[in-house]
């Protein structure tokens, strides 16, 4: 595991964007596994700048996002589809029909999850998967559990996740209780993994994930078994 520490969130975000941009330049038709939340916002800002000022092109890329809240349509401002359109897709030359986020309003979530995995498999998995980490060690919305779940699945969000994400909603009561998330198989199937985290509150869970026992009680700990993981942390 390649672990790098930065003084500031801006420096960390620039470094993360450079890793993704290098991937795109080396393989213009690459598959980018993307994340939402506050951690990657600076990375997306920097990628948008690189598009504007340096001609970095996303025109041949495909993106596959980690997760979506159950019950939120892509037009809902707190949906992850909306987030991606706002923070990245509308700011670069990405083809929207090459961007995939689970459909939170699919009438049959199990069928939606199976179709999502089939798509990921048909794409050959992600070339690089961008991740954040939750306060409980979740990646995607793979919450602490008795077992690791391989496939994309519908998950009940942990109380700590609902509380942590309440900052994006009017109140904790408004945070959806479930989400559709890529499973550990889809994440671990990426050729490279890039995890970004910032702030003192993330340090202990990050250290435990990187060096502690590998356990589904701390889902990010499974990343220890991946052969190409870069973790960028800023204080
Ligand atoms: C988001 C996601 C989550 C977040 C995690 C950290 O797509 O999959 O695992 O990465 O909850 O969120 P932030 O960055 O907001 O602390």
Short mmCIF file of N, CA and C in Angstrom, two decimals, residues 125-187:
data_model
loop_
_atom_site.label_atom_id
_atom_site.label_comp_id
_atom_site.label_asym_id
_atom_site.label_seq_id
_atom_site.Cartn_x
_atom_site.Cartn_y
_atom_site.Cartn_z
N UNK A 125 -14.40 -4.21 -15.45
CA UNK A 125 -14.05 -3.61 -14.16
C UNK A 125 -13.46 -2.22 -14.35
N UNK A 126 -13.24 -1.53 -13.26
CA UNK A 126 -12.67 -0.18 -13.34
C UNK A 126 -11.15 -0.25 -13.48
N UNK A 127 -10.61 0.69 -14.24
CA UNK A 127 -9.14 0.78 -14.32
C UNK A 127 -8.60 1.41 -13.05
N UNK A 128 -9.35 2.36 -12.53
CA UNK A 128 -8.96 2.97 -11.24
C UNK A 128 -10.24 3.29 -10.47
N UNK A 129 -10.25 2.94 -9.21
CA UNK A 129 -11.42 3.20 -8.36
C UNK A 129 -11.06 4.24 -7.32
N UNK A 130 -11.74 5.36 -7.35
CA UNK A 130 -11.57 6.41 -6.34
C UNK A 130 -12.50 6.09 -5.16
N UNK A 131 -11.96 6.20 -3.96
CA UNK A 131 -12.74 5.90 -2.74
C UNK A 131 -12.55 7.00 -1.70
N UNK A 132 -13.59 7.17 -0.87
CA UNK A 132 -13.44 7.86 0.41
C UNK A 132 -13.56 6.77 1.46
N UNK A 133 -13.54 7.15 2.72
CA UNK A 133 -13.75 6.16 3.79
C UNK A 133 -14.70 6.76 4.81
N UNK A 134 -15.67 5.98 5.24
CA UNK A 134 -16.63 6.47 6.23
C UNK A 134 -16.05 6.40 7.63
N UNK A 135 -16.67 7.09 8.59
CA UNK A 135 -16.17 7.08 9.97
C UNK A 135 -16.18 5.68 10.58
N UNK A 136 -17.00 4.78 10.04
CA UNK A 136 -17.05 3.39 10.54
C UNK A 136 -16.23 2.45 9.65
N UNK A 137 -15.47 3.02 8.73
CA UNK A 137 -14.62 2.19 7.86
C UNK A 137 -15.32 1.69 6.61
N UNK A 138 -16.52 2.23 6.33
CA UNK A 138 -17.20 1.77 5.10
C UNK A 138 -16.51 2.32 3.87
N UNK A 139 -16.60 1.56 2.79
CA UNK A 139 -16.18 2.04 1.46
C UNK A 139 -17.34 1.74 0.53
N UNK A 140 -17.62 2.66 -0.41
CA UNK A 140 -18.95 2.63 -1.02
C UNK A 140 -19.89 2.73 0.17
N UNK A 141 -20.97 1.99 0.14
CA UNK A 141 -21.80 1.90 1.36
C UNK A 141 -21.74 0.47 1.90
N UNK A 142 -20.57 -0.14 1.79
CA UNK A 142 -20.36 -1.44 2.42
C UNK A 142 -20.12 -1.17 3.90
N UNK A 143 -21.18 -1.35 4.68
CA UNK A 143 -21.13 -1.03 6.10
C UNK A 143 -20.54 -2.20 6.90
N UNK A 144 -20.06 -1.94 8.11
CA UNK A 144 -19.55 -3.03 8.96
C UNK A 144 -20.62 -4.13 9.08
N UNK A 145 -20.18 -5.37 8.93
CA UNK A 145 -21.12 -6.49 8.92
C UNK A 145 -20.39 -7.76 9.34
N UNK A 146 -21.11 -8.87 9.36
CA UNK A 146 -20.48 -10.15 9.73
C UNK A 146 -19.69 -10.74 8.58
N UNK A 147 -20.08 -10.38 7.37
CA UNK A 147 -19.39 -10.92 6.18
C UNK A 147 -19.19 -9.79 5.18
N UNK A 148 -18.23 -9.99 4.29
CA UNK A 148 -18.08 -9.07 3.16
C UNK A 148 -19.11 -9.47 2.10
N UNK A 149 -19.74 -8.49 1.48
CA UNK A 149 -20.69 -8.79 0.39
C UNK A 149 -20.00 -8.47 -0.94
N UNK A 150 -19.97 -9.47 -1.81
CA UNK A 150 -19.23 -9.32 -3.07
C UNK A 150 -19.98 -8.47 -4.10
N UNK A 151 -21.28 -8.75 -4.23
CA UNK A 151 -22.05 -8.15 -5.32
C UNK A 151 -22.61 -6.77 -4.94
N UNK A 152 -23.02 -6.03 -5.96
CA UNK A 152 -23.78 -4.80 -5.72
C UNK A 152 -25.07 -5.18 -4.99
N UNK A 153 -25.42 -4.42 -3.98
CA UNK A 153 -26.56 -4.82 -3.16
C UNK A 153 -27.24 -3.62 -2.51
N UNK A 154 -28.45 -3.89 -2.02
CA UNK A 154 -29.20 -2.89 -1.26
C UNK A 154 -28.76 -3.01 0.19
N UNK A 155 -28.45 -1.90 0.81
CA UNK A 155 -27.90 -1.97 2.17
C UNK A 155 -28.64 -1.00 3.10
N UNK A 156 -28.80 -1.41 4.34
CA UNK A 156 -29.32 -0.50 5.37
C UNK A 156 -28.14 0.34 5.86
N UNK A 157 -28.27 1.65 5.83
CA UNK A 157 -27.17 2.50 6.27
C UNK A 157 -27.02 2.45 7.78
N UNK A 158 -25.78 2.45 8.24
CA UNK A 158 -25.50 2.42 9.67
C UNK A 158 -25.91 3.77 10.29
N UNK A 159 -26.34 3.76 11.56
CA UNK A 159 -26.71 5.02 12.21
C UNK A 159 -25.60 6.08 12.11
N UNK A 160 -24.33 5.65 12.22
CA UNK A 160 -23.23 6.64 12.16
C UNK A 160 -23.12 7.24 10.76
N UNK A 161 -23.47 6.47 9.74
CA UNK A 161 -23.43 6.99 8.37
C UNK A 161 -24.55 8.00 8.15
N UNK A 162 -25.74 7.65 8.68
CA UNK A 162 -26.88 8.57 8.55
C UNK A 162 -26.55 9.89 9.25
N UNK A 163 -25.93 9.78 10.43
CA UNK A 163 -25.56 10.98 11.18
C UNK A 163 -24.49 11.78 10.43
N UNK A 164 -23.48 11.07 9.90
CA UNK A 164 -22.39 11.77 9.19
C UNK A 164 -22.92 12.46 7.94
N UNK A 165 -23.90 11.86 7.27
CA UNK A 165 -24.38 12.43 6.01
C UNK A 165 -25.52 13.42 6.20
N UNK A 166 -25.97 13.57 7.46
CA UNK A 166 -27.07 14.49 7.74
C UNK A 166 -26.67 15.92 7.38
N UNK A 167 -25.37 16.21 7.36
CA UNK A 167 -24.93 17.57 7.05
C UNK A 167 -25.33 18.00 5.64
N UNK A 168 -25.61 17.05 4.77
CA UNK A 168 -26.01 17.39 3.41
C UNK A 168 -27.53 17.55 3.27
N UNK A 169 -28.27 17.19 4.32
CA UNK A 169 -29.74 17.25 4.28
C UNK A 169 -30.22 18.26 5.31
N UNK A 170 -31.53 18.56 5.30
CA UNK A 170 -32.08 19.50 6.28
C UNK A 170 -31.94 18.94 7.68
N UNK A 171 -32.13 17.62 7.83
CA UNK A 171 -31.99 16.99 9.15
C UNK A 171 -31.68 15.51 8.93
N UNK A 172 -31.25 14.83 10.03
CA UNK A 172 -30.92 13.40 9.93
C UNK A 172 -32.14 12.61 9.49
N UNK A 173 -33.35 13.10 9.84
CA UNK A 173 -34.58 12.39 9.47
C UNK A 173 -34.76 12.33 7.96
N UNK A 174 -34.15 13.27 7.26
CA UNK A 174 -34.31 13.32 5.80
C UNK A 174 -33.32 12.42 5.05
N UNK A 175 -32.33 11.88 5.77
CA UNK A 175 -31.32 11.04 5.10
C UNK A 175 -31.97 9.69 4.79
N UNK A 176 -31.90 9.25 3.52
CA UNK A 176 -32.46 7.93 3.21
C UNK A 176 -31.84 6.85 4.09
N UNK A 177 -32.61 5.84 4.42
CA UNK A 177 -32.14 4.77 5.32
C UNK A 177 -31.44 3.65 4.56
N UNK A 178 -31.57 3.65 3.24
CA UNK A 178 -30.97 2.57 2.46
C UNK A 178 -30.23 3.16 1.25
N UNK A 179 -29.35 2.33 0.72
CA UNK A 179 -28.62 2.73 -0.50
C UNK A 179 -28.34 1.49 -1.34
N UNK A 180 -28.10 1.72 -2.61
CA UNK A 180 -27.60 0.66 -3.48
C UNK A 180 -26.10 0.89 -3.58
N UNK A 181 -25.32 -0.13 -3.28
CA UNK A 181 -23.87 0.05 -3.32
C UNK A 181 -23.17 -1.06 -4.08
N UNK A 182 -22.14 -0.67 -4.80
CA UNK A 182 -21.24 -1.65 -5.38
C UNK A 182 -20.70 -2.49 -4.22
N UNK A 183 -20.56 -3.78 -4.42
CA UNK A 183 -20.04 -4.64 -3.37
C UNK A 183 -18.52 -4.65 -3.34
N UNK A 184 -17.98 -5.42 -2.44
CA UNK A 184 -16.52 -5.49 -2.29
C UNK A 184 -15.87 -6.13 -3.52
N UNK A 185 -16.64 -6.99 -4.23
CA UNK A 185 -16.10 -7.61 -5.44
C UNK A 185 -15.82 -6.58 -6.52
N UNK A 186 -16.76 -5.68 -6.72
CA UNK A 186 -16.58 -4.63 -7.74
C UNK A 186 -15.44 -3.70 -7.38
N UNK A 187 -15.33 -3.37 -6.10
CA UNK A 187 -14.25 -2.46 -5.66
C UNK A 187 -12.89 -3.16 -5.79
#
